[in-house]
CSV table of C-alpha atoms and ligand atoms in Angstrom, one decimal:
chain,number,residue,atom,x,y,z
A,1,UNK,CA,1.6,21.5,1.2
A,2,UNK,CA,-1.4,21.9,3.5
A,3,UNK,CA,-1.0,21.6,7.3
A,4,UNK,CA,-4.3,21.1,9.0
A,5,UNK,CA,-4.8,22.2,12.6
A,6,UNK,CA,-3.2,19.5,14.5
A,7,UNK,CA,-5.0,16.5,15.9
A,8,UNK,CA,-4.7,15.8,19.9
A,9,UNK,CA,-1.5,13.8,20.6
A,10,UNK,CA,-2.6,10.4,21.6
A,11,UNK,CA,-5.9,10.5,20.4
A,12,UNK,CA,-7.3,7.4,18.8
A,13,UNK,CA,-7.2,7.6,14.4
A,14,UNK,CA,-9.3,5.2,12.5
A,15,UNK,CA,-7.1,3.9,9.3
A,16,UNK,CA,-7.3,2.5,5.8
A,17,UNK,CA,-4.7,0.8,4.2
A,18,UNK,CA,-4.3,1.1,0.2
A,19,UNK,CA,-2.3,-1.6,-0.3
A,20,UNK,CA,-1.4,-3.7,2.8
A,21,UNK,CA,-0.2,-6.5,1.4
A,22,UNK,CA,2.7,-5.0,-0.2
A,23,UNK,CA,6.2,-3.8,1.3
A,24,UNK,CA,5.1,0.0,2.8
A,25,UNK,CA,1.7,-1.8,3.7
A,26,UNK,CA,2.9,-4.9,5.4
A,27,UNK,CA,5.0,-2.4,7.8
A,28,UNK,CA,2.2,-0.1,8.3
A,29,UNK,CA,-0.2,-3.2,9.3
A,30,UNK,CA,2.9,-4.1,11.3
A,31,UNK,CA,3.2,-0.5,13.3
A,32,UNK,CA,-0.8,-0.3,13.6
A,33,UNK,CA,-1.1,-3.8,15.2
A,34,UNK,CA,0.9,-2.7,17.8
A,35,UNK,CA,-1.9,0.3,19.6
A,36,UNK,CA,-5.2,-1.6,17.7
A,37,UNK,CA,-7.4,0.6,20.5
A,38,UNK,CA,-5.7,3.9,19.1
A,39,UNK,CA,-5.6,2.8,15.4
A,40,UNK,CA,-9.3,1.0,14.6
A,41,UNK,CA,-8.7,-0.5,10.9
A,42,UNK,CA,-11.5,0.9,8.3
A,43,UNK,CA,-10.2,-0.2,5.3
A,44,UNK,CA,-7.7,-2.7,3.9
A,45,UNK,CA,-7.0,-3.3,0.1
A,46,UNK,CA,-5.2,-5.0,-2.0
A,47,UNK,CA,-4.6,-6.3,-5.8
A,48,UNK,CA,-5.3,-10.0,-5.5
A,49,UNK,CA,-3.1,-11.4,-2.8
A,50,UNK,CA,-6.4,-12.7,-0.7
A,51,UNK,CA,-4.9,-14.8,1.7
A,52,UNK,CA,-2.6,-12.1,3.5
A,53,UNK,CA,-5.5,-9.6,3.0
A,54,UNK,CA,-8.0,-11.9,4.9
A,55,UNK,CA,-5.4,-12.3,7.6
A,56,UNK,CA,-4.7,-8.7,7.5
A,57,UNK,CA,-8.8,-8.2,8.0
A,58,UNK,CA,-8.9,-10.5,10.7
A,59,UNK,CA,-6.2,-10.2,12.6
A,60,UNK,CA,-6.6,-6.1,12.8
A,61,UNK,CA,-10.4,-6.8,12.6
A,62,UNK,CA,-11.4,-4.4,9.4
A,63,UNK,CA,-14.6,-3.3,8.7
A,64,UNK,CA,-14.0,-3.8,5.1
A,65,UNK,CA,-11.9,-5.8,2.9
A,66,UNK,CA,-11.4,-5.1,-0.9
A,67,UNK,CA,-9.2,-6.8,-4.0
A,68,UNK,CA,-8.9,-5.0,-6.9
A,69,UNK,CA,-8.9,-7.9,-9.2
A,70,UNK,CA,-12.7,-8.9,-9.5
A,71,UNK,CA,-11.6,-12.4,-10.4
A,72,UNK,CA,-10.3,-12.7,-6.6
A,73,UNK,CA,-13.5,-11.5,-5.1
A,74,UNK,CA,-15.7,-15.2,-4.6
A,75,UNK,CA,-12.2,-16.9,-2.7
A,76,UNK,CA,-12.2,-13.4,-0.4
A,77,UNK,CA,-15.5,-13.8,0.6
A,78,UNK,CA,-15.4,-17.3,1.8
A,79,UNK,CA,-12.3,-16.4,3.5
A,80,UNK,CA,-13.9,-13.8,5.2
A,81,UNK,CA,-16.9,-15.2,5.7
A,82,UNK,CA,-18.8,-15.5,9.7
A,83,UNK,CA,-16.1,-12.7,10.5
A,84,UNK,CA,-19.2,-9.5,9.9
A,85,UNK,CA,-15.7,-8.2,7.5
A,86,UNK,CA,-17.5,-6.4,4.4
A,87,UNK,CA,-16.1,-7.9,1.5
A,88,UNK,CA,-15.4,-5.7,-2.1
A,89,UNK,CA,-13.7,-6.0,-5.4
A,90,UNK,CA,-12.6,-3.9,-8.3
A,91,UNK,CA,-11.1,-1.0,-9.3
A,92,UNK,CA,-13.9,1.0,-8.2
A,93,UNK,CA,-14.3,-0.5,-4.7
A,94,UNK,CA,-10.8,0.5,-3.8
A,95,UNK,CA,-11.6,3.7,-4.5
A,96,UNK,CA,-14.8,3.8,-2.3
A,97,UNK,CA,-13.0,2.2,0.4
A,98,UNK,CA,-10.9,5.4,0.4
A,99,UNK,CA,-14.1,7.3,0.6
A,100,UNK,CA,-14.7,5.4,3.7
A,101,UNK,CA,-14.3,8.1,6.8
A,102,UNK,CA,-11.1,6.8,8.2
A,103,UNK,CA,-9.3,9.8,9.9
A,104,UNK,CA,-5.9,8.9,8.1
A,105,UNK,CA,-5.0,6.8,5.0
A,106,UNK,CA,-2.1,5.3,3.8
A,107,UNK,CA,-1.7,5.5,-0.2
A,108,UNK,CA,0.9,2.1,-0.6
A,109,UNK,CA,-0.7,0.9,-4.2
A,110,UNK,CA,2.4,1.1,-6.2
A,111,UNK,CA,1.7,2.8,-10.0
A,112,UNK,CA,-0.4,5.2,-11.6
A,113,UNK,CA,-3.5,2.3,-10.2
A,114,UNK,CA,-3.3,4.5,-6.7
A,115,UNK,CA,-4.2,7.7,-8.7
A,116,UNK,CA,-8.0,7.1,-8.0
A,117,UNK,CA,-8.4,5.9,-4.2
A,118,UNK,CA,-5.3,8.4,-3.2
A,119,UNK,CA,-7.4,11.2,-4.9
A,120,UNK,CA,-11.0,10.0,-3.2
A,121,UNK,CA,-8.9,10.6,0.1
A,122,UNK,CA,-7.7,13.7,-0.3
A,123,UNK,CA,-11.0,14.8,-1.2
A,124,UNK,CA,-13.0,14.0,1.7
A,125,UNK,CA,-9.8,16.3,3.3
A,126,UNK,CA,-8.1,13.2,5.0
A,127,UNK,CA,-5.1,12.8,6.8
A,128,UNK,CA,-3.0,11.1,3.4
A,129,UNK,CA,0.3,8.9,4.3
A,130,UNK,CA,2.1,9.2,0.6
A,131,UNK,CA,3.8,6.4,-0.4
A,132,UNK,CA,2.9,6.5,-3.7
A,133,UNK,CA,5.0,8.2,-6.1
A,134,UNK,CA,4.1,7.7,-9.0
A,135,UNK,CA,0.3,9.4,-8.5
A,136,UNK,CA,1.9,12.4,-7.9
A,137,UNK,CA,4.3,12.2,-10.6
A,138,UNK,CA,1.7,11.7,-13.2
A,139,UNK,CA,-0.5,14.2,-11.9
A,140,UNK,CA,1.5,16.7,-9.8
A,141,UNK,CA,0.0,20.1,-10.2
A,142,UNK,CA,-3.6,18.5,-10.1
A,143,UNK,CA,-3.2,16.8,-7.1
A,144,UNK,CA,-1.5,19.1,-5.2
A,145,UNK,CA,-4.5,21.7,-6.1
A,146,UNK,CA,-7.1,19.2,-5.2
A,147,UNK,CA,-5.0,18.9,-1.9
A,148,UNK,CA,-5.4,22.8,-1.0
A,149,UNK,CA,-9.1,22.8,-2.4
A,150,UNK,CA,-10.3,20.1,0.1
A,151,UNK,CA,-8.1,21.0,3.2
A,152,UNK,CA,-6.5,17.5,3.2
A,153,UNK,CA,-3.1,17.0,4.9
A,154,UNK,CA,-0.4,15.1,2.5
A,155,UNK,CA,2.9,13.4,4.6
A,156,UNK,CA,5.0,12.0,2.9
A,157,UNK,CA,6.4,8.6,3.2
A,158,UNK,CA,8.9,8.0,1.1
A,159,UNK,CA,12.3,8.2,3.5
A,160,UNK,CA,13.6,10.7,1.9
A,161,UNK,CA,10.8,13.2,1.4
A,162,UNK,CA,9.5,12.2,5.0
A,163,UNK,CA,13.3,13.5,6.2
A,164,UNK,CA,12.5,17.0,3.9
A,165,UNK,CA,9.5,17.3,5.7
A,166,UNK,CA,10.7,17.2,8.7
A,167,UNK,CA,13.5,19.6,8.2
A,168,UNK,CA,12.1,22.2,5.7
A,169,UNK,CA,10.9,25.8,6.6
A,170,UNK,CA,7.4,25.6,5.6
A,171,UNK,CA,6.7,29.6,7.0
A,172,UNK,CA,9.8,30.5,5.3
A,173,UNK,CA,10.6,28.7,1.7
A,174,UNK,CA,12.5,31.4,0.7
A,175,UNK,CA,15.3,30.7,2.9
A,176,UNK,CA,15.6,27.1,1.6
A,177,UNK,CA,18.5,27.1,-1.1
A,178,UNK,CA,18.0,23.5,-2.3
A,179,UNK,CA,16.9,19.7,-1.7
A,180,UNK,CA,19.6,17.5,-1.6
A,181,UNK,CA,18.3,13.8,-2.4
A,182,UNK,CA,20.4,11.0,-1.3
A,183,UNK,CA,20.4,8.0,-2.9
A,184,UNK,CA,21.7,4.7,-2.5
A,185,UNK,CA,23.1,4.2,-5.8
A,186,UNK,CA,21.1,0.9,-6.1
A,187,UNK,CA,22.5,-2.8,-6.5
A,188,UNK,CA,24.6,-1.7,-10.0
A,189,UNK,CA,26.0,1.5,-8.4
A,190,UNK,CA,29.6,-0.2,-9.0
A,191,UNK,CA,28.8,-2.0,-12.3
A,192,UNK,CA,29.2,-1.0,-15.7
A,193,UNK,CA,27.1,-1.1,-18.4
A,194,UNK,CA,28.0,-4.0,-20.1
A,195,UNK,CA,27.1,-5.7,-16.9
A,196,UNK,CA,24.0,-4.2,-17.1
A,197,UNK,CA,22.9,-5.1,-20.4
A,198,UNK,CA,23.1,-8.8,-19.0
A,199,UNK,CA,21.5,-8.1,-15.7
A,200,UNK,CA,18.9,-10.7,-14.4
A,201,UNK,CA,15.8,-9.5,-12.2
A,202,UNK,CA,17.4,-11.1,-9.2
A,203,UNK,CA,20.1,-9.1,-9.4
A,204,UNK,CA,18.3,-5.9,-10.2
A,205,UNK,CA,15.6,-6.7,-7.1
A,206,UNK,CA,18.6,-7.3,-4.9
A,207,UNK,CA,18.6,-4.2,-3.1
A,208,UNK,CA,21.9,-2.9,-1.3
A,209,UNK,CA,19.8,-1.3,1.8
A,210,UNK,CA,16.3,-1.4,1.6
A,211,UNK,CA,13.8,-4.1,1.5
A,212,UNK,CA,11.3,-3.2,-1.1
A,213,UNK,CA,8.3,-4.6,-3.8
A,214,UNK,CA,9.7,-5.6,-7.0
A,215,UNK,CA,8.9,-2.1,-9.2
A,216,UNK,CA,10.8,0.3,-7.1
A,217,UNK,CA,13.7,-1.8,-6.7
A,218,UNK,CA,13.9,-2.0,-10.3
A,219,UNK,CA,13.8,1.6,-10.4
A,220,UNK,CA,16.3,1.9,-7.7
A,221,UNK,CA,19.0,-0.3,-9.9
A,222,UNK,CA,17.7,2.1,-13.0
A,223,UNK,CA,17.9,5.4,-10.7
A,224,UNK,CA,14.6,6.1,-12.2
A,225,UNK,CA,13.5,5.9,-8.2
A,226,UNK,CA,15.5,9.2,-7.8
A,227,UNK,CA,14.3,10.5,-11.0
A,228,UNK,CA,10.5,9.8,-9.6
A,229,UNK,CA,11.7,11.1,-6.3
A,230,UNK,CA,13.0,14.6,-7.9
A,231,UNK,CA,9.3,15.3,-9.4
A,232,UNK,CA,7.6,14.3,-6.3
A,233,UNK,CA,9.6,16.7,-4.1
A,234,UNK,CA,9.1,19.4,-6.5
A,235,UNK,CA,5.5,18.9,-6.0
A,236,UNK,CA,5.5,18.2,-2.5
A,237,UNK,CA,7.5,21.4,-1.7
A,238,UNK,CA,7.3,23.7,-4.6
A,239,UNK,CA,10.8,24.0,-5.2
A,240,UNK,CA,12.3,23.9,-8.9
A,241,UNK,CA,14.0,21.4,-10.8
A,242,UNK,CA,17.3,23.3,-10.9
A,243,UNK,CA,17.9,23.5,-6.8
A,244,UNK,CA,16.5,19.7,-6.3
A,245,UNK,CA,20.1,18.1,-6.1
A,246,UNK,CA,21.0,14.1,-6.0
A,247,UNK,CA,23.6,12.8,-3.7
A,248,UNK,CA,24.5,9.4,-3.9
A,249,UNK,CA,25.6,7.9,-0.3
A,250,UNK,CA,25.5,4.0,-0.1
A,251,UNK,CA,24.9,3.9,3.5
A,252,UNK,CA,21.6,5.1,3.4
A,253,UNK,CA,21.8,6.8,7.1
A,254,UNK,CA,21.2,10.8,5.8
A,255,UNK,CA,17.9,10.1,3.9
A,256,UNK,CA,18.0,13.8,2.9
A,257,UNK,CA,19.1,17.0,3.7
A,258,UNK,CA,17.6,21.0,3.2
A,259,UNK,CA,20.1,23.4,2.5
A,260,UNK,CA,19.3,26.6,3.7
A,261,UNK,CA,20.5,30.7,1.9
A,262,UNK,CA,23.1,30.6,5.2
A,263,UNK,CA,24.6,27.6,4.3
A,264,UNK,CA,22.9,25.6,7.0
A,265,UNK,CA,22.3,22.4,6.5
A,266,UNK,CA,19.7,20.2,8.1
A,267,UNK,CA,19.1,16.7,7.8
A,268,UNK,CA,16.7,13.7,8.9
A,269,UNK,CA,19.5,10.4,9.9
A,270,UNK,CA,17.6,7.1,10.6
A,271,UNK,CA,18.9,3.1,10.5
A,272,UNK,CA,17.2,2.1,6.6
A,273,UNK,CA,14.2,1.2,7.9
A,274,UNK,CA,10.8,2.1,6.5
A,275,UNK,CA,8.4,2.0,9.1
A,276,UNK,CA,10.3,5.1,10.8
A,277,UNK,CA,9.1,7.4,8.2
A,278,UNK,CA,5.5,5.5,8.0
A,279,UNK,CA,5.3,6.5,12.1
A,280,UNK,CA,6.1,9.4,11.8
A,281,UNK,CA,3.2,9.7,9.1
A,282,UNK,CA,0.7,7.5,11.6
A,283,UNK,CA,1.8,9.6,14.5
A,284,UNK,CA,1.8,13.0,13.2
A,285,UNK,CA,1.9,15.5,14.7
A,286,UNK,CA,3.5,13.2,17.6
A,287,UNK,CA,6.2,10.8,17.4
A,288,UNK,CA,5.3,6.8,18.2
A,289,UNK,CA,7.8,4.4,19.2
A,290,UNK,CA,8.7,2.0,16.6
A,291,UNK,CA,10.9,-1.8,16.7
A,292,UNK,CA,13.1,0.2,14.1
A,293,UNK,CA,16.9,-0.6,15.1
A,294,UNK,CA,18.9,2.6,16.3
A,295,UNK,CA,21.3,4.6,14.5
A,296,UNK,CA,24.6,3.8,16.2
A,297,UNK,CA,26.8,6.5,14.3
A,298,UNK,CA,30.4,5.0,15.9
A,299,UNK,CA,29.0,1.4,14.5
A,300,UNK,CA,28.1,3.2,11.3
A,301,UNK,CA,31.7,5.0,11.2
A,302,UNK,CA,32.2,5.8,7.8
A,303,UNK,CA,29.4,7.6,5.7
A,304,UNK,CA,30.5,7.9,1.9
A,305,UNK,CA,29.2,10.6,-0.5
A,306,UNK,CA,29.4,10.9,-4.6
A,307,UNK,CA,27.9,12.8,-7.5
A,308,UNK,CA,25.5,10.0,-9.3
A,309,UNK,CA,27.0,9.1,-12.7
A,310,UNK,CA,24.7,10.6,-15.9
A,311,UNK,CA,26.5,8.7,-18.2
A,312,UNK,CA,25.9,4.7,-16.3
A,313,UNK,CA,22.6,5.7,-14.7
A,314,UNK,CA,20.8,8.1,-17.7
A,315,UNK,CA,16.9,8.0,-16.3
A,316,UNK,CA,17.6,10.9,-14.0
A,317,UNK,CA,18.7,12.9,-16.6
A,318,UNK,CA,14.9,11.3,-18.7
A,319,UNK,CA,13.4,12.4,-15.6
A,320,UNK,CA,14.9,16.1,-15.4
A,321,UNK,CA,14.3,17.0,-19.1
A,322,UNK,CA,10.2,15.5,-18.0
A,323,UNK,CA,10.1,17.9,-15.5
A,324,UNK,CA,11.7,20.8,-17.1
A,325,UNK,CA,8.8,19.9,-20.1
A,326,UNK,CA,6.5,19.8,-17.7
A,327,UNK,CA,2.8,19.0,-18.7
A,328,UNK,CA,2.4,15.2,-20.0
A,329,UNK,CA,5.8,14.6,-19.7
A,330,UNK,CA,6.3,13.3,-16.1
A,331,UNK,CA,2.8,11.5,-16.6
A,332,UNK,CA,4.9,9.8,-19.9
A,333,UNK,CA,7.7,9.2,-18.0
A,334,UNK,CA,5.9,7.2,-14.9
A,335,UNK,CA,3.5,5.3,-17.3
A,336,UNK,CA,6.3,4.2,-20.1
A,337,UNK,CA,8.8,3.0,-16.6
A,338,UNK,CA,5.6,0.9,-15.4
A,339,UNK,CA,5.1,-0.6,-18.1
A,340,UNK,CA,9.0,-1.4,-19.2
A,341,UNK,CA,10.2,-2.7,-15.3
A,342,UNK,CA,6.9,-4.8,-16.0
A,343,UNK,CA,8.5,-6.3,-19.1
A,344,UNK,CA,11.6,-6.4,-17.3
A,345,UNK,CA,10.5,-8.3,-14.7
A,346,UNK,CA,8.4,-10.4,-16.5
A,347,UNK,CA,12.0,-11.0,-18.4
A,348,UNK,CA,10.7,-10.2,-21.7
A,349,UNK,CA,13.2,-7.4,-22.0
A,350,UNK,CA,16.7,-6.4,-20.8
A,351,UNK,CA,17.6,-4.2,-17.8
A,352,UNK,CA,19.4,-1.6,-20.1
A,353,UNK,CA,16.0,-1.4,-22.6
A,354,UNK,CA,13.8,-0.3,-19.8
A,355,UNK,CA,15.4,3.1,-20.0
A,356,UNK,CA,15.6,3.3,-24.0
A,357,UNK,CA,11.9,2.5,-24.0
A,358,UNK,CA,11.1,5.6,-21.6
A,359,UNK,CA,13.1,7.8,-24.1
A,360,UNK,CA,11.6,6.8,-27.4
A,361,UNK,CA,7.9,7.1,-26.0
A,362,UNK,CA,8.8,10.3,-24.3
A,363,UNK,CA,10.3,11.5,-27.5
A,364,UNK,CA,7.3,9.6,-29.7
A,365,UNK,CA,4.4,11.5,-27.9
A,366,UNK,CA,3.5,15.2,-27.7
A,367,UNK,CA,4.2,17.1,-24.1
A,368,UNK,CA,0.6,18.8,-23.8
A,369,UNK,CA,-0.7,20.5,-20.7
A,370,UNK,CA,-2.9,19.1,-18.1
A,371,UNK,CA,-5.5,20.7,-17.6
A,372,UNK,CA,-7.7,17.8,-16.2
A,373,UNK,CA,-7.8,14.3,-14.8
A,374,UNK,CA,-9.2,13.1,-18.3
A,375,UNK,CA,-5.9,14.6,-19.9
A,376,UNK,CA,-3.8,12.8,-17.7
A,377,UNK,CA,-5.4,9.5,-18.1
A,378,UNK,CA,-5.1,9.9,-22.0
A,379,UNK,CA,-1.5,10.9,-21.4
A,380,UNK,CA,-0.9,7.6,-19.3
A,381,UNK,CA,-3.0,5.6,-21.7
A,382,UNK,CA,-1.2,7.0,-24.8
A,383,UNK,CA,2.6,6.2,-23.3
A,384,UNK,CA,1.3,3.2,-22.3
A,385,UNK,CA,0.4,1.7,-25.6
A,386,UNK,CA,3.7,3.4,-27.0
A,387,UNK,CA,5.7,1.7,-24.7
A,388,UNK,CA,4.2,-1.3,-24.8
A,389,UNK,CA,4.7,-1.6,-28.7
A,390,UNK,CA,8.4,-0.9,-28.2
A,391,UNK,CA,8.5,-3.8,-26.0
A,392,UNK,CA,6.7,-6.2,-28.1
A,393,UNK,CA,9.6,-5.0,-31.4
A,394,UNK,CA,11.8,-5.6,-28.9
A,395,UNK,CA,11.1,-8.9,-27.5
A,396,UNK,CA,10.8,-9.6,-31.4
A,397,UNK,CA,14.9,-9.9,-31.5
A,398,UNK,CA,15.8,-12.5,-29.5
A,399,UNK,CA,16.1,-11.7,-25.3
A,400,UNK,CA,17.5,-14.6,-24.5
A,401,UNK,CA,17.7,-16.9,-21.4
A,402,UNK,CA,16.7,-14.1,-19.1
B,501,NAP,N1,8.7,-0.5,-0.5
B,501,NAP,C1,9.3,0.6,0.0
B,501,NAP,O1,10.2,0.5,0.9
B,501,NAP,C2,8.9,2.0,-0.5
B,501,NAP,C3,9.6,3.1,-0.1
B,501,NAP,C4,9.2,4.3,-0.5
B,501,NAP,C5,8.2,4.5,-1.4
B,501,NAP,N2,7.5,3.3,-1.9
B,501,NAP,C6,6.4,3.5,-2.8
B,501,NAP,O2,5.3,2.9,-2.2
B,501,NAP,C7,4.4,2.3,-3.2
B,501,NAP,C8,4.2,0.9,-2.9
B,501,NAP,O3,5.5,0.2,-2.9
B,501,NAP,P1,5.7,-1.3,-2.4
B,501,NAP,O4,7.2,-1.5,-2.5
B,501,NAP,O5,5.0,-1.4,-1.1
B,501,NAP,O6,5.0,-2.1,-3.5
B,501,NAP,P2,4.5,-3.6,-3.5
B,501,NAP,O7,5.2,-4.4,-2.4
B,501,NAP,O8,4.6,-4.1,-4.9
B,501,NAP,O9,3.0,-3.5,-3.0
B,501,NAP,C9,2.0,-2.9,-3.8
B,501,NAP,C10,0.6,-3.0,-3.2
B,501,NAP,O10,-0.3,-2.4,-4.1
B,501,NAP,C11,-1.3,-3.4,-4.5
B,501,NAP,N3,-1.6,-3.3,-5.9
B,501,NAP,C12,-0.8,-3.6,-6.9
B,501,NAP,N4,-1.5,-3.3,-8.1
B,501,NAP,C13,-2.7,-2.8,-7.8
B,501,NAP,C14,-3.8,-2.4,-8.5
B,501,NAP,N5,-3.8,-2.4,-9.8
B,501,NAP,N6,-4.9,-2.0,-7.8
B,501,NAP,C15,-4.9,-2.0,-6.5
B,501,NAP,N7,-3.9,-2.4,-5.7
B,501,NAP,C16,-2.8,-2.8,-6.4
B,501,NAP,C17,-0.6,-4.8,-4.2
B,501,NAP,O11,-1.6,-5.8,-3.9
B,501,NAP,P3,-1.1,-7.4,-4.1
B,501,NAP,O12,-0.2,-7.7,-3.0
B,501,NAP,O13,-2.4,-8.1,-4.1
B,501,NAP,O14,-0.4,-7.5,-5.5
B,501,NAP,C18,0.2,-4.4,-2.9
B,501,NAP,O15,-0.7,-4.3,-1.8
B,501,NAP,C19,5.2,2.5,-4.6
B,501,NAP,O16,4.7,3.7,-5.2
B,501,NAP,C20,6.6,2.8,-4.1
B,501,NAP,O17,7.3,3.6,-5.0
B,501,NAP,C21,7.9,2.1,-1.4
């Protein structure tokens, strides 16, 4: 990871927002509205949710607005209009408006669609907030290359890889031993699998801790969060797959620890509550005071720990063997789980298929290397179309009343 010289505490840092209207950028608009004069708003994007974008736009007083869905683009404008808010759509335009020169940017699109506007940030060597996994899963190695060739600075968001950061040795990796990822074991951490063949989508959204968007809760109750999570933080800190550990604790108060060759171990402890990760991100290299409610250890009392079950939960083992195959793999892995927690969600196939799906168009496709950001959009395209013929043979025999 590349750690630029550090920015004056304090000092006002124009934003852009990929992503605002969802869960990580609801809270980040939520945390910049509260210092407007030190965080001026560049940028906010979203898919096609238009109303909450134009009130995101006015209320924090944009420059530019964009939707990525060009059908949404004629109802943004008129809600924008008289305002002086520059109004975009597409694919493209999100991009762009991550080519916009706002100091720092937060990367909330959820999938493999924030691989483009994420990457347009880091290369103008921006300040990057990293919410979103899945870019750096399906392009890891690339990313994190473009990263050190443009001088950008990447934090990480996700609580758990925000509490690495802010424990690990970057001057000395050799004396970390290993990553310990907690996890909170998801809404079906007690279930078993027949319950889990029957599960509805509210049940699998129905988070124990965190309040999140639809696809990584999904991929909470699958584990395949934690799987997602292992790559990232392989790429993040350059440790390998064998001393990346998982830790389930239901609590969700340790949101990772970094054990150390003396058997220290250090940890990042926080109430579940995103938007202490995202400030430390806005705020970095200082801290900023957030609304977030305060650990109160003697109310917490009890914190429970267990080893996560391989045999109930298999898509962190899916996403080990990825790793450990490296090239494609992960980039298979990320696009085939999009697509199947779509279909899942969309109730055209069960909870327990999502997972089977993953494995076949892992297994169904050829691992090759990456050697460039045309191989890893074939990769994603190819798993893609694997997975989603899977789906359709599977939504062939009967789903049910899902
Ligand atoms: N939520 C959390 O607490 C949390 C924690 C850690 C990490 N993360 C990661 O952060 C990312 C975002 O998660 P989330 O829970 O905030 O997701 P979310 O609530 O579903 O929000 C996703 C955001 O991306 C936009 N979007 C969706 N598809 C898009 C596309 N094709 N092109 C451009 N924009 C698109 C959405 O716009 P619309 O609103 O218009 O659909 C929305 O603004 C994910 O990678 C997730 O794994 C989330």
């Amino acid at each position: 990871m590349v750690v630029k010289a550090e920015a004056a505490p304090g000092a006002p840092r124009s934003v852009t927002i990929l992503g605002s209207t969802g869960s990580v950028g609801t809270q980040t608009v939520d945390l910049v509205a509260r210092d407007p004069e030190r965080f001026p708003v560049e940028a906010l994007t979203a898919n096609r949710n238009v109303a909450l974008l134009a009130k995101q736009a006015r209320d924090l007083k944009a420059r530019l607005a964009v939707v990525a869905d060009p059908a949404a683009y004629a109802e943004l404008k008129g809600l924008l209009s008289g305002t002086g808010i520059e109004v975009a759509a597409g694919a493209e335009a999100v991009a762009a408006a991550a080519e916009r020169p706002a100091d720092w940017v937060m990367s909330a699109i959820v999938g493999a669609a924030g691989l483009e506007p994420t990457l347009a940030a880091v290369r103008r060597g921006a300040i990057v907030a990293f919410a979103n996994k899945e870019t750096l899963v399906c392009a890891g190695s690339l990313m994190m290359e473009e990263v050190k060739a443009h001088g950008a600075t990447l934090l990480p968001v996700d609580s758990e890889h925000s509490a690495i950061y802010q424990v690990f040795d970057f001057e000395r990796t050799d004396s970390v031993a290993r990553l310990i990822l907690t996890a909170s074991g998801g809404p079906f951490r007690t279930r078993d699998r027949a319950f889990m063949a029957a599960a509805t989508r509210e049940q699998a959204v129905a988070h124990p801790t965190w309040d999140m968007g639809a696809k990584i809760s999904v991929d909470s109750a699958t584990m395949m969060n934690k799987g997602l999570e292992l790559i990232e933080a392989h790429f993040l800190f350059g440790i390998p797959e064998e001393r990346i550990d998982v830790l389930v604790h239901p609590q969700s108060v340790i949101h990772s620890l970094v054990e150390y060759v003396d058997g220290s171990v250090l940890a990042q402890l926080g109430t579940p509550d995103m938007r202490t990760p995202i400030a430390y991100a806005l705020g970095w290299p200082a801290r900023i005071a957030t609304p977030a409610e305060r650990l109160d250890l003697v109310k917490a009392a009890t914190l429970t720990f267990e080893a996560p079950d391989p045999v109930r939960f298999p898509a962190l083992r899916l996403a080990r063997a990825a790793l450990q195959s490296g090239g494609g793999a992960p980039t298979i892995l990320s696009a085939a789980n999009e697509v199947a927690v779509q279909a899942f969600l969309d109730r055209r196939i069960g909870f327990l298929d999502i997972e089977r799906i993953v494995e076949e168009t892992l297994t169904a496709l050829p691992h090759r290397p990456l050697r460039d950001l045309a191989a890893v959009r074939e990769a994603d395209a190819d798993a893609r179309r694997i997975a989603a013929g899977r789906i359709q043979a599977t939504g062939a025999t009967a789903v049910g009343s899902r």
